[in-house]
């Protein structure tokens, strides 16, 4: 586990009010905080003389907090054919969390000159975002998704001085109901010699978990 805290304080000038024609000043704070935590548990054993099993369960959590007492806002108002722009400061705060749980099960079969690995992996992700800004109610959104993978990998030598690795992984991702396949193939020639050659091809997929705003043009979190 870990974390970080930062704090900055600055003195800002304030515009004169109708009662006081002199510039005033106030102290504005900015705070940043993040925390992270991860935990994993693993169990491995020999099912038989040629079959090995490894099970892994892991959990991770990440949290951020940002608070700024003098966040700069820009407001544009169209009056007739003119656009009036006003710039002012007001507090802003937002929080985000990203939580993830993973389970992996691997079986390895190795009778001698042939090695086979097969298993599954399940991921669950949950993200949340909360924002409080000028003259708005607190904005909160949550997103969750899960991903399930099945995989198979082989290592064998069909003839002398030639080693072959093959593999395939299937993916299902709930956010969009994606089904994808990631194959791979690698050929090694004279792997144990002073001069060896290696060639391979693979295709990989990565799925992005994000909190997005459907009612504003802004960056994703």
CSV table of C-alpha atoms in Angstrom, one decimal:
chain,number,residue,atom,x,y,z
A,1,UNK,CA,0.0,0.0,0.0
A,2,UNK,CA,1.1,3.6,-0.5
A,3,UNK,CA,-0.1,7.1,-0.7
A,4,UNK,CA,0.9,10.8,-1.2
A,5,UNK,CA,-0.3,14.1,0.1
A,6,UNK,CA,0.6,17.5,-1.3
A,7,UNK,CA,-0.6,21.0,-0.2
A,8,UNK,CA,0.0,24.4,-1.6
A,9,UNK,CA,-1.2,27.7,-0.1
A,10,UNK,CA,-1.2,31.0,-2.1
A,11,UNK,CA,-2.4,34.5,-1.3
A,12,UNK,CA,-4.7,35.8,-4.1
A,13,UNK,CA,-5.9,39.3,-4.7
A,14,UNK,CA,-9.6,40.0,-4.7
A,15,UNK,CA,-11.5,42.6,-6.7
A,16,UNK,CA,-12.9,45.5,-4.7
A,17,UNK,CA,-16.5,45.2,-3.6
A,18,UNK,CA,-19.1,47.9,-3.8
A,19,UNK,CA,-18.5,48.6,-0.1
A,20,UNK,CA,-14.7,48.5,-0.2
A,21,UNK,CA,-12.9,50.1,-3.1
A,22,UNK,CA,-9.5,48.6,-2.1
A,23,UNK,CA,-8.1,45.4,-3.3
A,24,UNK,CA,-8.1,42.7,-0.7
A,25,UNK,CA,-6.4,39.3,-0.5
A,26,UNK,CA,-7.3,35.8,0.7
A,27,UNK,CA,-5.4,32.5,1.1
A,28,UNK,CA,-6.4,29.8,-1.4
A,29,UNK,CA,-5.4,26.2,-0.9
A,30,UNK,CA,-4.8,23.4,-3.4
A,31,UNK,CA,-4.7,19.8,-2.2
A,32,UNK,CA,-3.8,16.5,-3.9
A,33,UNK,CA,-4.1,13.1,-2.4
A,34,UNK,CA,-3.8,9.5,-3.7
A,35,UNK,CA,-3.9,6.1,-2.1
A,36,UNK,CA,-3.2,2.7,-3.5
A,37,UNK,CA,-3.5,-0.9,-2.2
A,38,UNK,CA,-2.9,-4.3,-3.7
A,39,UNK,CA,-3.1,-7.8,-2.3
A,40,UNK,CA,-2.6,-11.2,-3.9
A,41,UNK,CA,-2.9,-14.8,-2.8
A,42,UNK,CA,-1.4,-17.7,-4.7
A,43,UNK,CA,-1.6,-21.5,-4.4
A,44,UNK,CA,0.4,-24.0,-6.4
A,45,UNK,CA,0.7,-27.7,-6.3
A,46,UNK,CA,1.5,-30.8,-8.4
A,47,UNK,CA,-1.8,-32.5,-9.4
A,48,UNK,CA,0.2,-35.5,-10.7
A,49,UNK,CA,3.8,-36.2,-11.8
A,50,UNK,CA,3.2,-34.3,-15.0
A,51,UNK,CA,0.5,-31.8,-14.2
A,52,UNK,CA,1.1,-28.6,-12.3
A,53,UNK,CA,-1.5,-26.2,-11.0
A,54,UNK,CA,-1.3,-22.5,-10.0
A,55,UNK,CA,-4.2,-20.4,-8.7
A,56,UNK,CA,-3.9,-16.6,-8.1
A,57,UNK,CA,-6.4,-14.2,-6.6
A,58,UNK,CA,-5.5,-10.5,-6.5
A,59,UNK,CA,-7.2,-7.2,-5.6
A,60,UNK,CA,-6.1,-3.7,-6.1
A,61,UNK,CA,-7.6,-0.3,-5.3
A,62,UNK,CA,-6.6,3.3,-6.3
A,63,UNK,CA,-8.1,6.5,-5.1
A,64,UNK,CA,-7.4,10.2,-5.9
A,65,UNK,CA,-8.7,13.5,-4.5
A,66,UNK,CA,-8.1,17.0,-5.9
A,67,UNK,CA,-9.3,20.2,-4.2
A,68,UNK,CA,-8.6,23.8,-5.4
A,69,UNK,CA,-10.0,26.8,-3.7
A,70,UNK,CA,-9.4,29.2,-6.6
A,71,UNK,CA,-10.1,27.2,-9.7
A,72,UNK,CA,-10.3,29.4,-12.8
A,73,UNK,CA,-13.7,29.4,-14.6
A,74,UNK,CA,-14.5,31.1,-17.9
A,75,UNK,CA,-18.1,31.9,-18.8
A,76,UNK,CA,-19.1,33.1,-22.2
A,77,UNK,CA,-22.5,34.7,-22.7
A,78,UNK,CA,-24.0,35.7,-26.1
A,79,UNK,CA,-25.9,38.9,-26.0
A,80,UNK,CA,-27.3,39.8,-29.4
A,81,UNK,CA,-24.4,39.6,-31.8
A,82,UNK,CA,-21.8,40.0,-29.1
A,83,UNK,CA,-20.1,37.5,-26.8
A,84,UNK,CA,-19.2,38.6,-23.3
A,85,UNK,CA,-16.5,36.7,-21.5
A,86,UNK,CA,-16.2,36.7,-17.7
A,87,UNK,CA,-13.3,35.1,-15.8
A,88,UNK,CA,-13.7,34.3,-12.1
A,89,UNK,CA,-12.4,31.8,-9.4
A,90,UNK,CA,-14.5,29.4,-7.4
A,91,UNK,CA,-13.6,26.2,-5.5
A,92,UNK,CA,-13.5,22.8,-7.4
A,93,UNK,CA,-13.0,19.3,-6.1
A,94,UNK,CA,-13.1,15.9,-7.7
A,95,UNK,CA,-12.5,12.3,-6.5
A,96,UNK,CA,-11.9,9.1,-8.4
A,97,UNK,CA,-11.5,5.4,-7.5
A,98,UNK,CA,-10.4,2.5,-9.6
A,99,UNK,CA,-10.9,-1.0,-8.1
A,100,UNK,CA,-9.9,-4.3,-9.7
A,101,UNK,CA,-10.1,-8.0,-8.9
A,102,UNK,CA,-8.4,-10.7,-10.9
A,103,UNK,CA,-8.6,-14.5,-10.7
A,104,UNK,CA,-6.1,-16.7,-12.7
A,105,UNK,CA,-6.0,-20.5,-13.0
A,106,UNK,CA,-3.2,-22.1,-14.8
A,107,UNK,CA,-2.6,-25.8,-15.6
A,108,UNK,CA,0.7,-27.0,-17.0
A,109,UNK,CA,1.2,-30.4,-18.6
A,110,UNK,CA,4.8,-31.5,-19.2
A,111,UNK,CA,5.3,-35.2,-20.0
A,112,UNK,CA,8.9,-34.7,-21.3
A,113,UNK,CA,9.5,-33.2,-24.7
A,114,UNK,CA,6.2,-31.4,-24.9
A,115,UNK,CA,4.9,-28.6,-22.7
A,116,UNK,CA,1.3,-27.4,-22.6
A,117,UNK,CA,-0.2,-24.6,-20.6
A,118,UNK,CA,-3.9,-23.9,-20.4
A,119,UNK,CA,-6.1,-21.8,-18.1
A,120,UNK,CA,-8.4,-18.9,-17.6
A,121,UNK,CA,-8.3,-15.4,-16.3
A,122,UNK,CA,-11.2,-13.3,-15.0
A,123,UNK,CA,-11.0,-9.5,-14.4
A,124,UNK,CA,-13.5,-7.3,-12.8
A,125,UNK,CA,-13.1,-3.5,-12.9
A,126,UNK,CA,-15.1,-0.7,-11.2
A,127,UNK,CA,-14.4,3.0,-11.5
A,128,UNK,CA,-16.2,6.0,-9.9
A,129,UNK,CA,-15.9,9.8,-10.4
A,130,UNK,CA,-17.4,12.6,-8.2
A,131,UNK,CA,-17.1,16.3,-9.0
A,132,UNK,CA,-18.3,19.4,-7.2
A,133,UNK,CA,-17.9,22.7,-9.2
A,134,UNK,CA,-19.4,26.1,-9.6
A,135,UNK,CA,-23.2,26.4,-9.1
A,136,UNK,CA,-23.8,22.7,-9.9
A,137,UNK,CA,-25.0,19.8,-7.9
A,138,UNK,CA,-22.4,17.1,-7.3
A,139,UNK,CA,-21.8,15.1,-10.5
A,140,UNK,CA,-21.3,11.3,-9.9
A,141,UNK,CA,-20.8,8.5,-12.4
A,142,UNK,CA,-19.8,4.9,-12.1
A,143,UNK,CA,-18.7,2.3,-14.6
A,144,UNK,CA,-18.0,-1.4,-14.1
A,145,UNK,CA,-16.9,-4.1,-16.5
A,146,UNK,CA,-15.5,-7.6,-16.6
A,147,UNK,CA,-13.3,-9.5,-18.9
A,148,UNK,CA,-12.9,-13.3,-19.3
A,149,UNK,CA,-10.0,-15.0,-21.1
A,150,UNK,CA,-9.3,-18.6,-22.0
A,151,UNK,CA,-5.8,-19.4,-23.2
A,152,UNK,CA,-3.7,-22.3,-24.5
A,153,UNK,CA,0.0,-22.4,-25.1
A,154,UNK,CA,2.3,-25.2,-26.4
A,155,UNK,CA,6.1,-25.7,-26.6
A,156,UNK,CA,7.5,-28.6,-28.5
A,157,UNK,CA,10.3,-29.7,-30.9
A,158,UNK,CA,8.9,-31.5,-34.0
A,159,UNK,CA,12.4,-32.3,-35.3
A,160,UNK,CA,16.0,-31.8,-34.2
A,161,UNK,CA,17.1,-28.1,-33.9
A,162,UNK,CA,13.6,-26.8,-34.5
A,163,UNK,CA,11.5,-25.5,-31.6
A,164,UNK,CA,7.9,-24.3,-32.1
A,165,UNK,CA,5.7,-22.2,-29.8
A,166,UNK,CA,2.0,-21.8,-30.4
A,167,UNK,CA,-0.7,-20.1,-28.5
A,168,UNK,CA,-4.1,-18.6,-28.6
A,169,UNK,CA,-6.1,-16.5,-26.1
A,170,UNK,CA,-9.8,-15.7,-26.4
A,171,UNK,CA,-11.3,-12.5,-24.9
A,172,UNK,CA,-14.7,-11.5,-23.9
A,173,UNK,CA,-15.2,-7.9,-22.7
A,174,UNK,CA,-18.5,-6.9,-21.3
A,175,UNK,CA,-18.4,-3.1,-22.1
A,176,UNK,CA,-19.5,-3.5,-25.7
A,177,UNK,CA,-19.8,-7.3,-25.7
A,178,UNK,CA,-16.5,-7.8,-27.5
A,179,UNK,CA,-15.3,-11.2,-28.6
A,180,UNK,CA,-11.6,-11.2,-29.7
A,181,UNK,CA,-8.8,-13.7,-30.4
A,182,UNK,CA,-5.1,-13.2,-29.8
A,183,UNK,CA,-3.0,-15.9,-31.7
A,184,UNK,CA,0.7,-16.2,-31.6
A,185,UNK,CA,3.3,-18.4,-33.3
A,186,UNK,CA,7.1,-18.5,-32.8
A,187,UNK,CA,9.7,-20.6,-34.7
A,188,UNK,CA,13.3,-21.1,-33.3
A,189,UNK,CA,16.1,-22.7,-35.3
A,190,UNK,CA,19.3,-24.0,-33.6
A,191,UNK,CA,18.2,-22.5,-30.3
A,192,UNK,CA,21.0,-24.1,-28.4
A,193,UNK,CA,23.8,-23.3,-30.9
A,194,UNK,CA,26.2,-20.4,-31.1
A,195,UNK,CA,24.2,-19.0,-34.0
A,196,UNK,CA,20.4,-19.2,-33.8
A,197,UNK,CA,17.4,-17.8,-35.7
A,198,UNK,CA,14.0,-16.8,-34.4
A,199,UNK,CA,10.8,-15.6,-36.1
A,200,UNK,CA,7.3,-15.0,-34.8
A,201,UNK,CA,4.0,-13.3,-35.3
A,202,UNK,CA,1.3,-12.4,-32.8
A,203,UNK,CA,-1.8,-10.3,-32.5
A,204,UNK,CA,-2.8,-8.8,-29.1
A,205,UNK,CA,-5.8,-6.9,-27.8
A,206,UNK,CA,-6.1,-4.5,-24.9
A,207,UNK,CA,-9.3,-3.2,-23.4
A,208,UNK,CA,-9.5,0.2,-21.8
A,209,UNK,CA,-11.6,0.9,-18.7
A,210,UNK,CA,-12.6,4.5,-18.4
A,211,UNK,CA,-15.1,6.9,-17.0
A,212,UNK,CA,-16.5,9.1,-19.7
A,213,UNK,CA,-18.8,12.1,-19.7
A,214,UNK,CA,-21.7,11.8,-22.2
A,215,UNK,CA,-23.0,15.3,-21.5
A,216,UNK,CA,-19.9,17.4,-22.0
A,217,UNK,CA,-16.9,17.7,-24.3
A,218,UNK,CA,-14.0,16.9,-22.1
A,219,UNK,CA,-11.2,14.4,-21.6
A,220,UNK,CA,-11.9,11.0,-20.2
A,221,UNK,CA,-10.7,9.9,-16.8
